Amino acid sequence: MNIDDDYDDSGNETSGDDVDFAIDGESSANKELLSYDDDYQYEVLSTDDIVQHMVDCIKEVNNVVQIPSTTTRILLNYFNWDKEKLMERFFDGNQDELFKEAHVINPFKKLTIVAKPKMSRKVMGTEECDICFMVYPPSQMTGLECGHRFCYQCWNEYLTTKIMEEGVGQTIACAAHNCPILVDDETAMRLLQDPRVKLKYQHLITNSFVECNRLLRWCPSPDCMYAIKVGYVDSKPVACRCGHVFCFMCGENWHDPVKCQLLKKWIKKCDDDSETSNWIAANTKECPKCNATIEKDGGCNHMVCKNQNCKADFCWVCLGPWEPHGSSWYNCNRYDEDEAKAARDAQEKSRAALQRYLFYCNRYMNHMQSLKFEHKLYAAVKDKMEEMQQHNMSWIEVQFLKKAVDILCECRQTLMYTYVFAYYLKKNNQSVIFEENQKDLERATELLSEYLERDITQENLVDIKQKVQDKYRYCDGRRKALLVHVHEGYEKDWWVYSE
């Protein structure tokens, strides 16, 4: 972003109608559309591309509303960069109220409302800064359309604090007390002195633009500065230039075959304390009288509630009153009482729910852990490929190993999310077919992983190559068959989920 650095000392800076972001990159209209799964097209945008997209959006609105571009930017940000909503409000509503809500001076009336500087200082040819209370010549004072003027140094320190410490970009208000008028980006860039602060400010502006626009999403990969632009929002995979593939709808790693809402539910379940509650339910019991949670810490089944207001005596095994048990301290044969049976049933149900969750969670986490070591696997395979080339094999001939690792990682990622899908899936005939497909893919994936870990020698080279190629083709076919079956189930409403 190139901002004109010339100072206008009048205190009434206006920008004209030309957009002040000077970008030399190609227009977004000329960018090549990409597609990861053939039917969902998108663009990968750099920071400059994003700014150009902002400029195009501002110009499009400005051609209609005919107000300064800096004001247009603030209005667009107020409406979350929804052009149609802004223009509808601009022409159909009360414009004075609109500008007031957006905290900008009405550009059609601002010449009549500019505050006058202090006359006593003006007569002497100086002005006093209301922040540092130092006296400066008018040329060293500046302000916004609201008329509040401060020295350049105070403006710089104020803006730097807002940007670097508070992380505020598009909504920095005037430095005057209780003045709601926002500092436009042209003025901010003109007053800031440190290039690092300017860069952070530009990042805050572009970040706000991307996060407000539902057709844009930042790549979630760490330290990646690219964003994805789509024509419509859907749960589809998009691939960033950095190599990261993610779901545009939710921003998580691409998670076929599970849908976004189920994955969100699963992640919350894994992250919150719900499973701690399950552990408590499985390993403790409630006092049948006061419902206090009790953990058994000895061998005796005779329990006495520690609640001073309760002190109930009951049996740990059946949860019934202890008195009828007589001397049977270590064995309980009272299994027929309805109340005790209901308590035991609830306990067993909780234990079963915990065991079921752990079954799927362990398999989910196992594949996730394997994918985290993906870079080590690629490094090991690269060494093998180099070693094989030393045994008179060409570069093309050894590419089967990289292809095998690519497919292995795809299979592990698919399998990882099949366990999320299976956890919420209710049993029916189609779920049995799904589980068979899942089991077959799991077995084939582990065999492929085993082949890739074997030592390759001159003697077994041909045999290993054939086995690896056969197995990765089989894995790829089974993975696609599983996904086709799940998506067919979505179309035909085969799948029923548990809560």
Tab-separated table of C-alpha atoms in Angstrom:
chain	number	residue	atom	x	y	z
A	1	MET	CA	0.000	0.000	0.000
A	2	ASN	CA	1.585	3.269	-1.081
A	3	ILE	CA	0.245	6.266	0.754
A	4	ASP	CA	1.005	9.849	-0.182
A	5	ASP	CA	3.266	11.190	2.582
A	6	ASP	CA	2.740	14.911	1.905
A	7	TYR	CA	1.352	16.783	4.911
A	8	ASP	CA	-1.712	18.974	4.750
A	9	ASP	CA	-1.576	21.240	7.764
A	10	SER	CA	-5.042	22.714	7.488
A	11	GLY	CA	-6.474	20.087	9.834
A	12	ASN	CA	-9.247	19.375	7.344
A	13	GLU	CA	-7.563	16.678	5.258
A	14	THR	CA	-9.636	15.225	2.460
A	15	SER	CA	-8.599	12.552	0.042
A	16	GLY	CA	-10.470	13.315	-3.139
A	17	ASP	CA	-12.149	10.560	-5.058
A	18	ASP	CA	-9.063	8.582	-6.110
A	19	VAL	CA	-8.315	5.448	-4.126
A	20	ASP	CA	-4.984	5.872	-2.372
A	21	PHE	CA	-3.920	2.200	-2.426
A	22	ALA	CA	-1.520	2.022	-5.392
A	23	ILE	CA	-1.138	-1.626	-6.374
A	24	ASP	CA	0.739	-2.876	-9.392
A	25	GLY	CA	-0.598	-6.445	-9.240
A	26	GLU	CA	-2.996	-7.892	-11.749
A	27	SER	CA	-6.681	-7.360	-11.296
A	28	SER	CA	-8.501	-10.208	-9.586
A	29	ALA	CA	-10.678	-10.527	-12.675
A	30	ASN	CA	-7.649	-11.780	-14.624
A	31	LYS	CA	-6.483	-14.377	-12.093
A	32	GLU	CA	-6.626	-18.048	-12.938
A	33	LEU	CA	-9.359	-19.994	-11.168
A	34	LEU	CA	-8.187	-23.153	-9.397
A	35	SER	CA	-10.117	-26.279	-8.472
A	36	TYR	CA	-9.265	-29.060	-6.011
A	37	ASP	CA	-12.204	-31.364	-6.661
A	38	ASP	CA	-13.127	-30.370	-10.244
A	39	ASP	CA	-16.350	-28.474	-9.529
A	40	TYR	CA	-15.439	-25.913	-6.831
A	41	GLN	CA	-13.422	-23.034	-8.230
A	42	TYR	CA	-11.448	-20.568	-6.148
A	43	GLU	CA	-8.541	-18.110	-6.222
A	44	VAL	CA	-5.493	-17.971	-3.970
A	45	LEU	CA	-4.809	-14.334	-3.058
A	46	SER	CA	-1.594	-12.769	-1.800
A	47	THR	CA	-1.666	-9.703	0.465
A	48	ASP	CA	-1.321	-7.453	-2.591
A	49	ASP	CA	-4.183	-9.319	-4.285
A	50	ILE	CA	-6.357	-8.760	-1.211
A	51	VAL	CA	-5.601	-5.041	-1.206
A	52	GLN	CA	-6.373	-4.895	-4.930
A	53	HIS	CA	-9.673	-6.620	-4.212
A	54	MET	CA	-10.384	-3.971	-1.550
A	55	VAL	CA	-9.530	-1.216	-4.027
A	56	ASP	CA	-11.853	-2.715	-6.648
A	57	CYS	CA	-14.636	-2.928	-4.088
A	58	ILE	CA	-14.106	0.693	-2.981
A	59	LYS	CA	-14.026	1.976	-6.560
A	60	GLU	CA	-17.195	0.091	-7.438
A	61	VAL	CA	-19.060	1.720	-4.550
A	62	ASN	CA	-17.455	5.118	-5.157
A	63	ASN	CA	-18.638	5.162	-8.753
A	64	VAL	CA	-22.165	5.151	-7.362
A	65	VAL	CA	-22.086	7.123	-4.103
A	66	GLN	CA	-19.492	9.743	-5.158
A	67	ILE	CA	-17.881	10.384	-1.752
A	68	PRO	CA	-14.182	10.409	-0.720
A	69	SER	CA	-12.602	6.971	-0.868
A	70	THR	CA	-11.412	7.134	2.748
A	71	THR	CA	-15.006	7.655	3.871
A	72	THR	CA	-16.147	4.827	1.617
A	73	ARG	CA	-13.649	2.459	3.249
A	74	ILE	CA	-14.942	3.262	6.722
A	75	LEU	CA	-18.560	2.813	5.607
A	76	LEU	CA	-17.770	-0.513	3.925
A	77	ASN	CA	-16.049	-1.736	7.062
A	78	TYR	CA	-19.097	-0.686	9.112
A	79	PHE	CA	-21.285	-2.837	6.842
A	80	ASN	CA	-18.776	-5.734	6.902
A	81	TRP	CA	-17.853	-4.983	3.283
A	82	ASP	CA	-21.373	-5.760	2.091
A	83	LYS	CA	-21.607	-3.382	-0.897
A	84	GLU	CA	-25.285	-3.966	-1.580
A	85	LYS	CA	-26.282	-3.343	2.028
A	86	LEU	CA	-24.260	-0.114	2.144
A	87	MET	CA	-25.728	1.310	-1.058
A	88	GLU	CA	-29.253	0.340	-0.068
A	89	ARG	CA	-28.874	2.196	3.236
A	90	PHE	CA	-27.101	5.128	1.567
A	91	PHE	CA	-29.935	5.844	-0.856
A	92	ASP	CA	-32.962	4.654	1.118
A	93	GLY	CA	-32.168	5.844	4.632
A	94	ASN	CA	-31.231	8.964	6.542
A	95	GLN	CA	-27.697	9.799	5.388
A	96	ASP	CA	-26.915	11.973	8.421
A	97	GLU	CA	-27.833	9.071	10.683
A	98	LEU	CA	-25.789	6.662	8.551
A	99	PHE	CA	-22.598	8.724	8.819
A	100	LYS	CA	-23.184	9.254	12.532
A	101	GLU	CA	-23.538	5.508	13.133
A	102	ALA	CA	-20.351	4.818	11.164
A	103	HIS	CA	-18.498	7.548	13.129
A	104	VAL	CA	-17.480	9.635	10.135
A	105	ILE	CA	-18.185	13.234	9.188
A	106	ASN	CA	-20.866	13.627	6.537
A	107	PRO	CA	-18.741	14.598	3.493
A	108	PHE	CA	-21.595	16.707	2.126
A	109	LYS	CA	-21.707	18.895	5.255
A	110	LYS	CA	-18.270	18.700	6.840
A	111	LEU	CA	-17.165	22.200	5.755
A	112	THR	CA	-19.770	23.730	8.041
A	113	ILE	CA	-18.950	21.741	11.185
A	114	VAL	CA	-15.194	21.909	11.464
A	115	ALA	CA	-14.183	23.023	14.957
A	116	LYS	CA	-12.292	26.278	15.199
A	117	PRO	CA	-8.812	26.294	16.746
A	118	LYS	CA	-8.199	28.182	19.979
A	119	MET	CA	-8.303	31.879	19.124
A	120	SER	CA	-5.929	32.970	21.894
A	121	ARG	CA	-3.156	30.815	20.546
A	122	LYS	CA	-4.027	31.538	16.928
A	123	VAL	CA	-3.503	35.255	17.467
A	124	MET	CA	-0.016	34.603	18.741
A	125	GLY	CA	0.659	32.346	15.761
A	126	THR	CA	0.854	29.146	17.844
A	127	GLU	CA	-1.422	26.331	18.990
A	128	GLU	CA	-1.387	24.226	22.139
A	129	CYS	CA	-1.564	20.417	21.865
A	130	ASP	CA	-4.243	19.171	24.271
A	131	ILE	CA	-2.334	15.915	24.850
A	132	CYS	CA	1.210	17.037	25.710
A	133	PHE	CA	0.252	20.718	26.377
A	134	MET	CA	3.221	21.897	24.362
A	135	VAL	CA	2.913	24.964	22.119
A	136	TYR	CA	3.619	24.501	18.399
A	137	PRO	CA	3.302	26.543	15.217
A	138	PRO	CA	0.193	25.562	13.199
A	139	SER	CA	2.360	23.723	10.667
A	140	GLN	CA	3.246	21.135	13.346
A	141	MET	CA	-0.372	20.463	14.294
A	142	THR	CA	-2.880	18.338	12.426
A	143	GLY	CA	-6.253	16.684	12.916
A	144	LEU	CA	-9.331	15.057	11.425
A	145	GLU	CA	-12.467	16.537	9.865
A	146	CYS	CA	-13.913	16.888	13.374
A	147	GLY	CA	-11.432	19.745	13.925
A	148	HIS	CA	-9.517	18.313	16.893
A	149	ARG	CA	-5.835	19.079	16.318
A	150	PHE	CA	-2.791	17.635	18.047
A	151	CYS	CA	0.934	17.632	17.390
A	152	TYR	CA	2.402	15.052	15.024
A	153	GLN	CA	4.351	13.317	17.798
A	154	CYS	CA	1.271	12.790	19.975
A	155	TRP	CA	-0.692	11.504	16.987
A	156	ASN	CA	2.107	9.062	16.181
A	157	GLU	CA	2.315	7.768	19.766
A	158	TYR	CA	-1.469	7.496	20.061
A	159	LEU	CA	-1.837	5.551	16.810
A	160	THR	CA	1.167	3.336	17.602
A	161	THR	CA	-0.339	2.378	20.967
A	162	LYS	CA	-3.709	1.579	19.400
A	163	ILE	CA	-2.151	-0.543	16.651
A	164	MET	CA	0.698	-2.344	18.418
A	165	GLU	CA	-0.732	-2.796	21.915
A	166	GLU	CA	-4.490	-2.927	21.372
A	167	GLY	CA	-4.509	-4.450	17.881
A	168	VAL	CA	-7.020	-1.889	16.585
A	169	GLY	CA	-6.962	-0.984	12.898
A	170	GLN	CA	-10.144	0.114	11.158
A	171	THR	CA	-11.873	1.560	14.237
A	172	ILE	CA	-9.327	3.935	15.809
A	173	ALA	CA	-11.260	6.951	17.112
A	174	CYS	CA	-10.025	10.541	17.245
A	175	ALA	CA	-7.534	11.195	20.062
A	176	ALA	CA	-9.841	13.847	21.541
A	177	HIS	CA	-11.800	12.818	24.629
A	178	ASN	CA	-15.219	11.326	23.745
A	179	CYS	CA	-14.865	12.130	20.034
A	180	PRO	CA	-16.236	9.143	18.055
A	181	ILE	CA	-14.928	10.190	14.619
A	182	LEU	CA	-12.715	7.443	13.163
A	183	VAL	CA	-9.196	7.919	11.849
A	184	ASP	CA	-9.192	6.938	8.183
A	185	ASP	CA	-6.360	4.787	6.857
A	186	GLU	CA	-4.889	7.553	4.668
A	187	THR	CA	-4.470	9.831	7.672
A	188	ALA	CA	-3.108	7.002	9.824
A	189	MET	CA	-0.470	6.073	7.241
A	190	ARG	CA	0.502	9.738	6.893
A	191	LEU	CA	0.962	10.225	10.637
A	192	LEU	CA	2.703	6.955	11.510
A	193	GLN	CA	6.499	7.142	11.500
A	194	ASP	CA	7.707	3.569	12.165
A	195	PRO	CA	7.583	1.286	9.071
A	196	ARG	CA	6.892	-1.705	11.346
A	197	VAL	CA	3.794	-0.022	12.746
A	198	LYS	CA	2.627	0.857	9.229
A	199	LEU	CA	3.047	-2.780	8.197
A	200	LYS	CA	1.057	-3.960	11.225
A	201	TYR	CA	-1.654	-1.416	10.452
A	202	GLN	CA	-1.888	-2.632	6.845
A	203	HIS	CA	-2.142	-6.197	8.108
A	204	LEU	CA	-4.976	-5.242	10.487
A	205	ILE	CA	-6.868	-3.598	7.621
A	206	THR	CA	-6.501	-6.560	5.259
A	207	ASN	CA	-7.277	-8.992	8.079
A	208	SER	CA	-10.488	-7.122	8.876
A	209	PHE	CA	-11.433	-7.146	5.199
A	210	VAL	CA	-10.907	-10.906	4.870
A	211	GLU	CA	-12.679	-11.798	8.110
A	212	CYS	CA	-15.700	-9.640	7.240
A	213	ASN	CA	-16.072	-11.093	3.741
A	214	ARG	CA	-17.820	-14.466	3.719
A	215	LEU	CA	-16.317	-15.301	0.311
A	216	LEU	CA	-12.773	-14.909	1.663
A	217	ARG	CA	-10.894	-16.990	4.230
A	218	TRP	CA	-7.311	-16.906	5.444
A	219	CYS	CA	-5.321	-20.096	5.024
A	220	PRO	CA	-5.166	-21.537	8.578
A	221	SER	CA	-1.652	-22.935	8.115
A	222	PRO	CA	0.800	-21.276	10.570
A	223	ASP	CA	2.619	-18.227	9.166
A	224	CYS	CA	0.804	-18.448	5.810
A	225	MET	CA	-0.184	-15.037	4.402
A	226	TYR	CA	-2.454	-16.246	1.591
A	227	ALA	CA	-6.250	-16.103	1.498
A	228	ILE	CA	-8.774	-18.065	-0.546
A	229	LYS	CA	-11.559	-16.369	-2.526
A	230	VAL	CA	-14.545	-18.422	-3.704
A	231	GLY	CA	-17.644	-17.768	-5.757
A	232	TYR	CA	-19.977	-19.283	-3.146
A	233	VAL	CA	-19.567	-20.796	0.312
A	234	ASP	CA	-19.636	-24.588	0.546
A	235	SER	CA	-18.033	-27.436	2.460
A	236	LYS	CA	-15.388	-28.130	-0.188
A	237	PRO	CA	-11.611	-28.614	-0.140
A	238	VAL	CA	-9.336	-25.770	-1.233
A	239	ALA	CA	-5.552	-25.972	-1.597
A	240	CYS	CA	-3.397	-22.979	-0.679
A	241	ARG	CA	-0.127	-22.174	-2.427
A	242	CYS	CA	1.660	-23.235	0.763
A	243	GLY	CA	0.336	-26.774	0.191
A	244	HIS	CA	-2.233	-26.813	2.994
A	245	VAL	CA	-5.624	-28.293	2.071
A	246	PHE	CA	-8.595	-27.250	4.191
A	247	CYS	CA	-12.375	-26.982	4.202
A	248	PHE	CA	-13.514	-23.526	3.107
A	249	MET	CA	-16.741	-23.760	5.102
A	250	CYS	CA	-15.235	-24.339	8.564
A	251	GLY	CA	-11.499	-23.737	8.073
A	252	GLU	CA	-10.494	-27.127	9.517
A	253	ASN	CA	-8.248	-29.587	7.687
A	254	TRP	CA	-10.196	-31.218	4.872
A	255	HIS	CA	-12.360	-33.749	6.713
A	256	ASP	CA	-14.222	-35.885	4.189
A	257	PRO	CA	-16.406	-37.913	4.893
A	258	VAL	CA	-17.643	-36.198	8.066
A	259	LYS	CA	-19.662	-32.981	7.773
A	260	CYS	CA	-18.618	-29.687	9.342
A	261	GLN	CA	-21.247	-29.621	12.091
A	262	LEU	CA	-20.391	-33.128	13.311
A	263	LEU	CA	-16.675	-32.372	13.260
A	264	LYS	CA	-17.260	-29.192	15.259
A	265	LYS	CA	-19.273	-31.206	17.766
A	266	TRP	CA	-16.510	-33.829	17.986
A	267	ILE	CA	-13.729	-31.266	18.491
A	268	LYS	CA	-15.740	-29.602	21.251
A	269	LYS	CA	-16.292	-32.994	22.866
A	270	CYS	CA	-12.566	-33.703	22.779
A	271	ASP	CA	-11.622	-30.249	24.075
A	272	ASP	CA	-14.099	-29.609	26.857
A	273	ASP	CA	-14.626	-31.357	30.176
A	274	SER	CA	-17.410	-33.668	29.008
A	275	GLU	CA	-15.150	-36.720	29.132
A	276	THR	CA	-13.920	-35.752	32.594
A	277	SER	CA	-17.564	-35.935	33.577
A	278	ASN	CA	-17.785	-39.355	31.951
A	279	TRP	CA	-14.765	-40.512	33.955
A	280	ILE	CA	-16.378	-39.288	37.152
A	281	ALA	CA	-19.590	-41.092	36.227
A	282	ALA	CA	-17.696	-44.301	35.452
A	283	ASN	CA	-15.427	-44.279	38.514
A	284	THR	CA	-17.568	-42.679	41.193
A	285	LYS	CA	-21.128	-42.990	42.438
A	286	GLU	CA	-23.661	-40.626	43.933
A	287	CYS	CA	-24.976	-40.958	47.436
A	288	PRO	CA	-28.541	-42.329	47.045
A	289	LYS	CA	-29.742	-39.859	49.696
A	290	CYS	CA	-28.035	-36.486	49.046
A	291	ASN	CA	-26.485	-37.145	45.575
A	292	ALA	CA	-22.968	-36.163	46.696
A	293	THR	CA	-20.234	-37.667	44.472
A	294	ILE	CA	-18.307	-40.444	46.229
A	295	GLU	CA	-15.148	-42.301	45.168
A	296	LYS	CA	-14.419	-45.712	46.644
A	297	ASP	CA	-10.958	-45.767	48.253
A	298	GLY	CA	-11.031	-49.113	50.056
A	299	GLY	CA	-12.204	-52.691	49.714
A	300	CYS	CA	-15.250	-52.477	51.923
A	301	ASN	CA	-18.620	-52.123	50.196
A	302	HIS	CA	-20.108	-50.356	53.240
A	303	MET	CA	-20.122	-46.675	52.351
A	304	VAL	CA	-20.825	-43.763	54.701
A	305	CYS	CA	-21.532	-40.418	53.062
A	306	LYS	CA	-19.076	-37.749	54.239
A	307	ASN	CA	-21.674	-35.004	53.883
A	308	GLN	CA	-22.169	-33.866	57.493
A	309	ASN	CA	-25.842	-33.213	56.821
A	310	CYS	CA	-26.387	-36.688	55.344
A	311	LYS	CA	-24.076	-39.478	56.637
A	312	ALA	CA	-26.170	-42.108	54.855
A	313	ASP	CA	-25.087	-45.770	55.069
A	314	PHE	CA	-25.399	-47.604	51.745
A	315	CYS	CA	-23.935	-50.442	49.703
A	316	TRP	CA	-21.364	-49.501	47.019
A	317	VAL	CA	-22.449	-52.399	44.800
A	318	CYS	CA	-26.229	-52.038	44.726
A	319	LEU	CA	-26.589	-48.504	46.187
A	320	GLY	CA	-29.322	-49.804	48.494
A	321	PRO	CA	-29.497	-49.129	52.274
A	322	TRP	CA	-26.749	-50.936	54.188
A	323	GLU	CA	-28.798	-52.148	57.145
A	324	PRO	CA	-30.592	-55.048	55.340
A	325	HIS	CA	-27.220	-56.429	54.191
A	326	GLY	CA	-26.455	-57.906	57.590
A	327	SER	CA	-22.849	-59.097	57.715
A	328	SER	CA	-22.311	-59.478	53.966
A	329	TRP	CA	-19.680	-56.737	53.908
A	330	TYR	CA	-17.790	-57.905	50.842
A	331	ASN	CA	-20.551	-59.537	48.812
A	332	CYS	CA	-23.863	-58.049	47.821
A	333	ASN	CA	-26.644	-60.345	46.687
A	334	ARG	CA	-29.455	-57.810	46.762
A	335	TYR	CA	-29.987	-57.333	43.012
A	336	ASP	CA	-33.764	-57.304	42.821
A	337	GLU	CA	-34.721	-53.930	44.266
A	338	ASP	CA	-35.973	-51.601	41.528
A	339	GLU	CA	-34.222	-48.517	42.918
A	340	ALA	CA	-30.834	-50.203	43.250
A	341	LYS	CA	-31.186	-51.824	39.824
A	342	ALA	CA	-31.922	-48.445	38.202
A	343	ALA	CA	-28.807	-46.955	39.829
A	344	ARG	CA	-26.662	-49.843	38.589
A	345	ASP	CA	-28.105	-49.557	35.082
A	346	ALA	CA	-27.242	-45.855	34.955
A	347	GLN	CA	-23.713	-46.660	36.113
A	348	GLU	CA	-23.244	-49.325	33.435
A	349	LYS	CA	-24.667	-47.045	30.749
A	350	SER	CA	-22.164	-44.358	31.670
A	351	ARG	CA	-19.281	-46.837	31.597
A	352	ALA	CA	-20.391	-48.137	28.197
A	353	ALA	CA	-20.627	-44.589	26.799
A	354	LEU	CA	-17.106	-43.838	28.008
A	355	GLN	CA	-15.701	-47.048	26.531
A	356	ARG	CA	-17.389	-46.335	23.209
A	357	TYR	CA	-15.968	-42.815	23.106
A	358	LEU	CA	-12.461	-44.044	23.957
A	359	PHE	CA	-12.667	-46.694	21.217
A	360	TYR	CA	-13.258	-44.106	18.481
A	361	CYS	CA	-11.094	-41.414	20.060
A	362	ASN	CA	-8.039	-43.687	20.305
A	363	ARG	CA	-8.264	-44.621	16.629
A	364	TYR	CA	-8.856	-41.008	15.622
A	365	MET	CA	-5.841	-39.854	17.636
A	366	ASN	CA	-3.666	-42.693	16.313
A	367	HIS	CA	-4.078	-41.563	12.700
A	368	MET	CA	-3.685	-37.914	13.704
A	369	GLN	CA	-0.405	-38.766	15.430
A	370	SER	CA	0.806	-40.652	12.361
A	371	LEU	CA	0.044	-37.645	10.153
A	372	LYS	CA	2.083	-35.402	12.459
A	373	PHE	CA	5.141	-37.499	11.568
A	374	GLU	CA	4.430	-37.091	7.860
A	375	HIS	CA	7.539	-34.940	7.303
A	376	LYS	CA	9.746	-37.664	8.813
A	377	LEU	CA	8.209	-40.261	6.518
A	378	TYR	CA	8.792	-38.077	3.463
A	379	ALA	CA	12.412	-37.518	4.545
A	380	ALA	CA	12.986	-41.259	4.982
A	381	VAL	CA	11.433	-42.020	1.593
A	382	LYS	CA	13.548	-39.309	-0.026
A	383	ASP	CA	16.681	-41.031	1.316
A	384	LYS	CA	15.453	-44.350	-0.067
A	385	MET	CA	14.780	-42.765	-3.451
A	386	GLU	CA	18.301	-41.354	-3.577
A	387	GLU	CA	19.736	-44.719	-2.581
A	388	MET	CA	17.744	-46.486	-5.302
A	389	GLN	CA	18.995	-44.021	-7.915
A	390	GLN	CA	22.501	-45.073	-6.975
A	391	HIS	CA	21.521	-48.619	-7.982
A	392	ASN	CA	20.986	-47.658	-11.624
A	393	MET	CA	17.325	-46.611	-11.284
A	394	SER	CA	16.180	-43.388	-12.936
A	395	TRP	CA	14.464	-40.506	-11.144
A	396	ILE	CA	11.151	-41.404	-12.792
A	397	GLU	CA	11.417	-45.062	-11.733
A	398	VAL	CA	11.690	-44.203	-8.030
A	399	GLN	CA	8.751	-41.761	-7.958
A	400	PHE	CA	6.448	-44.632	-6.985
A	401	LEU	CA	7.679	-44.228	-3.387
A	402	LYS	CA	6.596	-40.590	-3.139
A	403	LYS	CA	3.265	-41.482	-4.745
A	404	ALA	CA	2.839	-44.219	-2.150
A	405	VAL	CA	3.471	-41.797	0.731
A	406	ASP	CA	1.015	-39.282	-0.758
A	407	ILE	CA	-1.702	-41.931	-0.891
A	408	LEU	CA	-0.798	-43.284	2.554
A	409	CYS	CA	-1.290	-39.815	4.076
A	410	GLU	CA	-4.574	-39.333	2.208
A	411	CYS	CA	-5.811	-42.688	3.508
A	412	ARG	CA	-4.816	-41.895	7.083
A	413	GLN	CA	-6.567	-38.527	6.937
A	414	THR	CA	-9.728	-40.107	5.528
A	415	LEU	CA	-9.620	-42.900	8.119
A	416	MET	CA	-9.126	-40.375	10.912
A	417	TYR	CA	-12.389	-38.646	10.044
A	418	THR	CA	-14.275	-41.900	9.406
A	419	TYR	CA	-14.023	-42.571	13.143
A	420	VAL	CA	-15.705	-39.232	13.878
A	421	PHE	CA	-18.418	-40.126	11.368
A	422	ALA	CA	-18.795	-43.630	12.838
A	423	TYR	CA	-19.006	-42.350	16.429
A	424	TYR	CA	-22.207	-40.424	15.714
A	425	LEU	CA	-23.639	-42.943	13.243
A	426	LYS	CA	-26.614	-45.096	14.245
A	427	LYS	CA	-26.611	-48.732	13.204
A	428	ASN	CA	-28.441	-49.793	10.044
A	429	ASN	CA	-27.696	-51.937	6.998
A	430	GLN	CA	-25.728	-49.193	5.269
A	431	SER	CA	-23.636	-48.490	8.377
A	432	VAL	CA	-22.541	-52.143	8.337
A	433	ILE	CA	-21.330	-51.709	4.749
A	434	PHE	CA	-19.535	-48.513	5.779
A	435	GLU	CA	-17.767	-50.305	8.638
A	436	GLU	CA	-16.643	-53.080	6.283
A	437	ASN	CA	-15.231	-50.484	3.883
A	438	GLN	CA	-13.529	-48.780	6.801
A	439	LYS	CA	-12.026	-52.038	8.069
A	440	ASP	CA	-10.767	-52.970	4.607
A	441	LEU	CA	-9.144	-49.554	4.111
A	442	GLU	CA	-7.611	-49.657	7.598
A	443	ARG	CA	-6.025	-53.047	6.961
A	444	ALA	CA	-4.701	-52.065	3.521
A	445	THR	CA	-3.304	-48.777	4.847
A	446	GLU	CA	-1.341	-50.518	7.590
A	447	LEU	CA	0.089	-52.992	5.056
A	448	LEU	CA	1.181	-50.137	2.798
A	449	SER	CA	2.800	-48.419	5.778
A	450	GLU	CA	4.629	-51.641	6.617
A	451	TYR	CA	5.946	-52.030	3.054
A	452	LEU	CA	7.285	-48.466	3.086
A	453	GLU	CA	9.192	-49.116	6.307
A	454	ARG	CA	10.995	-52.187	4.981
A	455	ASP	CA	14.644	-51.970	4.014
A	456	ILE	CA	15.076	-51.920	0.252
A	457	THR	CA	18.044	-53.862	-1.082
A	458	GLN	CA	19.213	-54.769	-4.553
A	459	GLU	CA	17.817	-58.278	-4.028
A	460	ASN	CA	14.264	-57.321	-2.945
A	461	LEU	CA	13.944	-54.101	-4.955
A	462	VAL	CA	11.723	-55.487	-7.710
A	463	ASP	CA	9.502	-57.370	-5.263
A	464	ILE	CA	9.052	-54.376	-2.912
A	465	LYS	CA	8.312	-52.027	-5.794
A	466	GLN	CA	5.593	-54.331	-7.118
A	467	LYS	CA	4.029	-54.786	-3.674
A	468	VAL	CA	4.083	-51.047	-2.915
A	469	GLN	CA	2.542	-50.136	-6.266
A	470	ASP	CA	-0.157	-52.801	-5.994
A	471	LYS	CA	-0.998	-51.814	-2.434
A	472	TYR	CA	-1.150	-48.036	-2.947
A	473	ARG	CA	-3.400	-48.519	-5.969
A	474	TYR	CA	-5.635	-50.771	-3.882
A	475	CYS	CA	-5.659	-48.262	-0.985
A	476	ASP	CA	-6.516	-45.402	-3.306
A	477	GLY	CA	-9.362	-47.400	-4.823
A	478	ARG	CA	-10.769	-48.454	-1.445
A	479	ARG	CA	-10.557	-44.891	-0.092
A	480	LYS	CA	-12.499	-43.551	-3.062
A	481	ALA	CA	-15.058	-46.364	-2.799
A	482	LEU	CA	-15.632	-45.569	0.880
A	483	LEU	CA	-16.145	-41.869	0.136
A	484	VAL	CA	-18.473	-42.585	-2.782
A	485	HIS	CA	-20.590	-44.802	-0.523
A	486	VAL	CA	-20.794	-42.155	2.221
A	487	HIS	CA	-21.726	-39.385	-0.228
A	488	GLU	CA	-24.343	-41.625	-1.806
A	489	GLY	CA	-25.745	-42.045	1.693
A	490	TYR	CA	-25.922	-38.267	2.094
A	491	GLU	CA	-27.867	-37.975	-1.152
A	492	LYS	CA	-30.263	-40.813	-0.273
A	493	ASP	CA	-30.617	-40.026	3.457
A	494	TRP	CA	-29.207	-43.344	4.629
A	495	TRP	CA	-27.393	-41.926	7.638
A	496	VAL	CA	-29.037	-41.371	11.004
A	497	TYR	CA	-26.997	-39.799	13.797
A	498	SER	CA	-27.116	-40.186	17.548
A	499	GLU	CA	-27.115	-37.090	19.733
